[in-house]
C-alpha cells in the first residue's frame, strides 16, 4: 500500500462517526428535514459541520472496530444526540403549526387543508401561513447559524464515542409540553376573540330560533378570523419568534449537558 494511503481507513472511520450526529440533527431539524432537501446536500452540510468538530474534540473509536457491539452503541449514541438537538429546534415550528390548527378550528376552516412541503403531511391553511412565518423568522434571526454552532458545541459536552447521559431522555420528554404551551400562546389572541364571536352567535340563535346559524355563523367566524389575523400579525410573529428562541435555548441546554 502506498505510504500516503496508510491511514486512510482510520480516517474514513472518523469521517463516518463525524457525519452521524450532524446528519441525524439535520434530518430532525426544520428546513433541512424537509423531503424536498436532497440527501446529498444534507450529507455535505453534515460533513462540513462534523469533521472540524470531531477533529477539535477528538473521537474514541472502539478497539474492536465499528463492526462490533461497542461500535453499534457509539453510532446509536451519536444518532440519539443528533435527533435530540434537531427535535428541540423543531419546538417553534411545531408550536406555530399547533397554533394554526387551533385558529383554523375556531374559524371553521379546519376542513381547508393542504400538503405541508416540510413534513409532507396535510395541515390547515392557517397552519401553513404560520409555518411560513416561522420559516422566515427562523432564517431572519440567524437560527440556522445558531443551530450549527449548537451542534459544534455539543461535542464539548458529549465527545464522539462517549456515553449518552440518561438526563437527555428526561429533558426530551418535556418538549411536548413546551410545544402545546407555545402553540396555545400563539393562538390565544385570535382564538379567544373567535370564542367570543361563537358565544354571541349562540345567544343570537337562542333569541331568534328561526335564524339559520350555519348560514350566518360560519361566514361571520371566517371574516372575523381573517380580520383578526391581519390585526394581530405582529403579536403572532412575536409569539412565534419567542417559541423559536425557546427551542434554540432548549437545544443549547441539551448540547451543554444541562
CSV table of C-alpha atoms in Angstrom, one decimal:
chain,number,residue,atom,x,y,z
A,1,UNK,CA,0.0,0.0,0.0
A,2,UNK,CA,1.4,3.4,-0.8
A,3,UNK,CA,2.6,5.4,2.2
A,4,UNK,CA,0.1,8.2,1.6
A,5,UNK,CA,-2.8,5.8,1.9
A,6,UNK,CA,-1.6,4.0,5.1
A,7,UNK,CA,-4.1,5.7,7.5
A,8,UNK,CA,-7.0,6.2,5.1
A,9,UNK,CA,-9.2,3.5,6.6
A,10,UNK,CA,-8.9,5.1,10.1
A,11,UNK,CA,-9.6,8.5,8.6
A,12,UNK,CA,-12.7,7.2,6.8
A,13,UNK,CA,-14.0,5.7,10.1
A,14,UNK,CA,-13.5,9.1,11.8
A,15,UNK,CA,-15.5,10.8,9.0
A,16,UNK,CA,-18.2,8.2,9.3
A,17,UNK,CA,-18.6,8.9,13.0
A,18,UNK,CA,-18.4,12.7,12.3
A,19,UNK,CA,-21.4,12.5,9.9
A,20,UNK,CA,-23.7,10.7,12.3
A,21,UNK,CA,-24.6,13.4,14.8
A,22,UNK,CA,-25.0,16.3,12.4
A,23,UNK,CA,-26.8,14.1,9.8
A,24,UNK,CA,-29.4,13.0,12.4
A,25,UNK,CA,-29.8,16.5,13.7
A,26,UNK,CA,-30.3,17.9,10.1
A,27,UNK,CA,-32.8,15.1,9.5
A,28,UNK,CA,-34.9,16.1,12.5
A,29,UNK,CA,-34.4,19.9,12.3
A,30,UNK,CA,-36.7,22.3,10.5
A,31,UNK,CA,-36.0,23.2,6.8
A,32,UNK,CA,-33.2,20.7,6.3
A,33,UNK,CA,-35.5,17.9,7.4
A,34,UNK,CA,-37.9,18.6,4.6
A,35,UNK,CA,-38.4,15.9,2.0
A,36,UNK,CA,-37.6,18.5,-0.7
A,37,UNK,CA,-34.0,18.9,0.5
A,38,UNK,CA,-31.7,16.5,-1.4
A,39,UNK,CA,-29.9,13.8,0.7
A,40,UNK,CA,-26.6,14.8,-1.0
A,41,UNK,CA,-26.9,18.4,0.3
A,42,UNK,CA,-27.6,17.1,3.9
A,43,UNK,CA,-24.5,14.9,3.7
A,44,UNK,CA,-22.3,17.8,2.5
A,45,UNK,CA,-23.6,20.1,5.3
A,46,UNK,CA,-23.2,17.3,7.9
A,47,UNK,CA,-19.6,16.7,6.9
A,48,UNK,CA,-18.8,20.4,6.9
A,49,UNK,CA,-20.1,20.6,10.5
A,50,UNK,CA,-19.0,17.3,11.8
A,51,UNK,CA,-15.4,16.9,10.6
A,52,UNK,CA,-14.0,20.1,12.1
A,53,UNK,CA,-15.9,19.5,15.4
A,54,UNK,CA,-14.6,15.9,15.7
A,55,UNK,CA,-11.1,17.0,14.8
A,56,UNK,CA,-11.1,19.6,17.6
A,57,UNK,CA,-12.8,17.4,20.3
A,58,UNK,CA,-11.3,14.1,19.4
A,59,UNK,CA,-13.0,10.7,18.9
A,60,UNK,CA,-12.7,7.5,20.8
A,61,UNK,CA,-13.1,4.6,18.2
A,62,UNK,CA,-13.7,1.2,19.6
A,63,UNK,CA,-10.8,-1.1,19.8
A,64,UNK,CA,-12.7,-3.9,18.0
A,65,UNK,CA,-13.7,-1.6,15.2
A,66,UNK,CA,-17.1,-0.2,14.2
A,67,UNK,CA,-18.5,-3.7,13.3
A,68,UNK,CA,-18.9,-4.6,16.9
A,69,UNK,CA,-21.2,-4.1,19.9
A,70,UNK,CA,-19.1,-1.0,21.0
A,71,UNK,CA,-19.3,0.4,17.5
A,72,UNK,CA,-23.0,-0.1,17.4
A,73,UNK,CA,-23.6,1.7,20.7
A,74,UNK,CA,-21.3,4.5,19.5
A,75,UNK,CA,-23.3,5.0,16.4
A,76,UNK,CA,-26.6,4.8,18.3
A,77,UNK,CA,-25.4,7.4,20.8
A,78,UNK,CA,-24.4,9.8,18.1
A,79,UNK,CA,-27.7,9.4,16.3
A,80,UNK,CA,-29.7,9.9,19.6
A,81,UNK,CA,-27.9,13.1,20.5
A,82,UNK,CA,-28.3,14.5,17.0
A,83,UNK,CA,-32.1,13.7,16.9
A,84,UNK,CA,-32.5,15.3,20.3
A,85,UNK,CA,-30.9,18.5,19.2
A,86,UNK,CA,-32.9,18.5,16.0
A,87,UNK,CA,-36.2,17.9,17.7
A,88,UNK,CA,-35.5,20.6,20.2
A,89,UNK,CA,-35.2,23.2,17.4
A,90,UNK,CA,-38.5,22.0,16.0
A,91,UNK,CA,-40.3,23.4,19.0
A,92,UNK,CA,-41.0,26.8,17.4
A,93,UNK,CA,-42.3,25.3,14.1
A,94,UNK,CA,-44.4,22.7,15.8
A,95,UNK,CA,-45.9,25.4,18.1
A,96,UNK,CA,-46.7,27.5,15.0
A,97,UNK,CA,-48.5,24.5,13.5
A,98,UNK,CA,-50.4,23.8,16.7
A,99,UNK,CA,-51.5,27.5,16.9
A,100,UNK,CA,-52.6,27.5,13.3
A,101,UNK,CA,-54.7,24.3,13.8
A,102,UNK,CA,-56.3,25.9,16.8
A,103,UNK,CA,-57.2,29.1,14.9
A,104,UNK,CA,-58.4,27.2,11.9
A,105,UNK,CA,-60.8,25.1,14.0
A,106,UNK,CA,-62.1,28.2,15.7
A,107,UNK,CA,-62.7,29.9,12.4
A,108,UNK,CA,-64.4,26.9,10.9
A,109,UNK,CA,-61.5,26.3,8.4
A,110,UNK,CA,-60.5,23.0,9.8
A,111,UNK,CA,-61.6,21.3,6.5
A,112,UNK,CA,-59.4,23.6,4.4
A,113,UNK,CA,-56.1,21.6,4.4
A,114,UNK,CA,-53.2,21.4,2.0
A,115,UNK,CA,-50.0,19.4,1.9
A,116,UNK,CA,-47.2,20.8,4.0
A,117,UNK,CA,-44.0,20.8,1.9
A,118,UNK,CA,-41.8,20.5,5.1
A,119,UNK,CA,-43.4,17.3,6.6
A,120,UNK,CA,-45.3,16.0,3.6
A,121,UNK,CA,-48.5,15.8,5.7
A,122,UNK,CA,-51.7,17.7,5.3
A,123,UNK,CA,-52.2,20.7,7.5
A,124,UNK,CA,-54.7,23.6,7.7
A,125,UNK,CA,-54.3,26.8,5.6
A,126,UNK,CA,-53.7,28.9,8.7
A,127,UNK,CA,-51.2,26.4,9.9
A,128,UNK,CA,-49.3,26.7,6.6
A,129,UNK,CA,-49.4,30.5,6.9
A,130,UNK,CA,-47.9,30.4,10.4
A,131,UNK,CA,-45.3,27.8,9.3
A,132,UNK,CA,-44.1,30.1,6.5
A,133,UNK,CA,-43.9,33.0,9.0
A,134,UNK,CA,-41.9,30.7,11.3
A,135,UNK,CA,-39.5,29.8,8.5
A,136,UNK,CA,-38.9,33.5,7.6
A,137,UNK,CA,-38.4,34.4,11.2
A,138,UNK,CA,-36.0,31.5,11.8
A,139,UNK,CA,-33.8,32.5,8.9
A,140,UNK,CA,-34.0,36.2,9.6
A,141,UNK,CA,-32.9,35.7,13.2
A,142,UNK,CA,-29.9,33.5,12.1
A,143,UNK,CA,-31.5,30.4,13.6
A,144,UNK,CA,-29.7,28.1,11.2
A,145,UNK,CA,-26.3,29.6,12.1
A,146,UNK,CA,-27.1,29.2,15.8
A,147,UNK,CA,-28.1,25.6,15.2
A,148,UNK,CA,-24.8,24.9,13.6
A,149,UNK,CA,-23.0,26.4,16.5
A,150,UNK,CA,-25.0,24.4,19.0
A,151,UNK,CA,-24.1,21.2,17.1
A,152,UNK,CA,-20.4,22.0,17.2
A,153,UNK,CA,-20.6,22.9,21.0
A,154,UNK,CA,-22.3,19.6,21.7
A,155,UNK,CA,-19.1,17.8,21.0
A,156,UNK,CA,-17.5,19.6,24.0
A,157,UNK,CA,-20.1,18.1,26.5
A,158,UNK,CA,-20.6,14.8,24.6
A,159,UNK,CA,-17.4,13.8,22.7
A,160,UNK,CA,-17.9,11.3,19.9
A,161,UNK,CA,-17.7,7.8,21.4
A,162,UNK,CA,-18.6,8.9,24.9
A,163,UNK,CA,-21.6,7.8,26.9
A,164,UNK,CA,-25.1,9.2,26.3
A,165,UNK,CA,-26.4,10.8,29.6
A,166,UNK,CA,-29.7,9.5,30.8
A,167,UNK,CA,-31.0,13.0,31.7
A,168,UNK,CA,-31.1,13.7,27.9
A,169,UNK,CA,-34.2,11.5,27.6
A,170,UNK,CA,-35.8,13.2,30.6
A,171,UNK,CA,-35.3,16.6,29.1
A,172,UNK,CA,-36.7,15.4,25.7
A,173,UNK,CA,-40.0,14.3,27.5
A,174,UNK,CA,-40.6,18.0,28.3
A,175,UNK,CA,-40.6,19.1,24.6
A,176,UNK,CA,-44.2,18.0,24.1
A,177,UNK,CA,-45.4,20.3,26.9
A,178,UNK,CA,-43.4,23.2,25.5
A,179,UNK,CA,-44.9,22.7,22.1
A,180,UNK,CA,-48.5,22.8,23.3
A,181,UNK,CA,-47.9,25.7,25.7
A,182,UNK,CA,-46.2,27.8,23.0
A,183,UNK,CA,-48.9,26.8,20.4
A,184,UNK,CA,-51.7,28.0,22.7
A,185,UNK,CA,-49.8,31.2,23.4
A,186,UNK,CA,-49.6,31.8,19.6
A,187,UNK,CA,-53.3,31.1,19.0
A,188,UNK,CA,-54.6,32.9,22.1
A,189,UNK,CA,-55.2,36.4,20.7
A,190,UNK,CA,-57.2,35.2,17.7
A,191,UNK,CA,-58.8,32.1,19.3
A,192,UNK,CA,-60.1,34.0,22.3
A,193,UNK,CA,-61.8,36.6,20.2
A,194,UNK,CA,-63.3,33.9,18.0
A,195,UNK,CA,-64.7,32.1,21.1
A,196,UNK,CA,-66.5,35.4,22.0
A,197,UNK,CA,-67.9,35.5,18.4
A,198,UNK,CA,-69.2,32.0,18.8
A,199,UNK,CA,-70.8,32.9,22.2
A,200,UNK,CA,-72.5,35.9,20.6
A,201,UNK,CA,-73.8,33.7,17.8
A,202,UNK,CA,-75.1,31.2,20.3
A,203,UNK,CA,-77.0,33.9,22.2
A,204,UNK,CA,-78.5,35.1,18.8
A,205,UNK,CA,-79.6,31.6,17.9
A,206,UNK,CA,-81.4,31.3,21.3
A,207,UNK,CA,-83.1,34.7,21.0
A,208,UNK,CA,-84.0,34.1,17.3
A,209,UNK,CA,-84.6,30.4,16.8
A,210,UNK,CA,-85.6,31.0,13.2
A,211,UNK,CA,-82.2,32.3,12.4
A,212,UNK,CA,-80.1,29.8,10.3
A,213,UNK,CA,-76.9,29.6,12.4
A,214,UNK,CA,-74.8,27.8,9.8
A,215,UNK,CA,-75.6,30.4,7.0
A,216,UNK,CA,-74.7,33.3,9.3
A,217,UNK,CA,-72.3,32.0,11.9
A,218,UNK,CA,-69.7,30.4,9.6
A,219,UNK,CA,-69.2,33.4,7.3
A,220,UNK,CA,-69.1,35.7,10.4
A,221,UNK,CA,-66.4,33.5,12.0
A,222,UNK,CA,-64.3,33.4,8.9
A,223,UNK,CA,-64.5,37.1,8.2
A,224,UNK,CA,-63.7,37.9,11.9
A,225,UNK,CA,-60.8,35.4,11.9
A,226,UNK,CA,-59.3,36.9,8.7
A,227,UNK,CA,-59.6,40.4,10.2
A,228,UNK,CA,-58.1,39.3,13.5
A,229,UNK,CA,-55.2,37.6,11.7
A,230,UNK,CA,-54.4,40.8,9.9
A,231,UNK,CA,-54.7,42.9,13.1
A,232,UNK,CA,-52.7,40.5,15.3
A,233,UNK,CA,-49.9,39.6,12.8
A,234,UNK,CA,-47.2,41.4,14.8
A,235,UNK,CA,-48.3,39.7,18.0
A,236,UNK,CA,-48.3,36.3,16.2
A,237,UNK,CA,-44.8,37.0,14.9
A,238,UNK,CA,-43.5,37.9,18.3
A,239,UNK,CA,-45.0,34.7,19.8
A,240,UNK,CA,-43.6,32.5,17.1
A,241,UNK,CA,-40.2,34.1,17.4
A,242,UNK,CA,-40.3,33.5,21.2
A,243,UNK,CA,-41.1,29.9,20.6
A,244,UNK,CA,-38.2,29.6,18.1
A,245,UNK,CA,-35.8,31.1,20.6
A,246,UNK,CA,-37.2,28.8,23.3
A,247,UNK,CA,-36.4,25.8,21.1
A,248,UNK,CA,-32.9,27.0,20.4
A,249,UNK,CA,-32.3,27.6,24.1
A,250,UNK,CA,-33.6,24.1,24.8
A,251,UNK,CA,-31.2,22.7,22.2
A,252,UNK,CA,-28.3,24.7,23.6
A,253,UNK,CA,-29.1,23.4,27.1
A,254,UNK,CA,-29.0,19.8,25.8
A,255,UNK,CA,-25.8,20.5,23.9
A,256,UNK,CA,-24.1,21.8,27.1
A,257,UNK,CA,-25.2,18.8,29.1
A,258,UNK,CA,-27.8,20.8,31.1
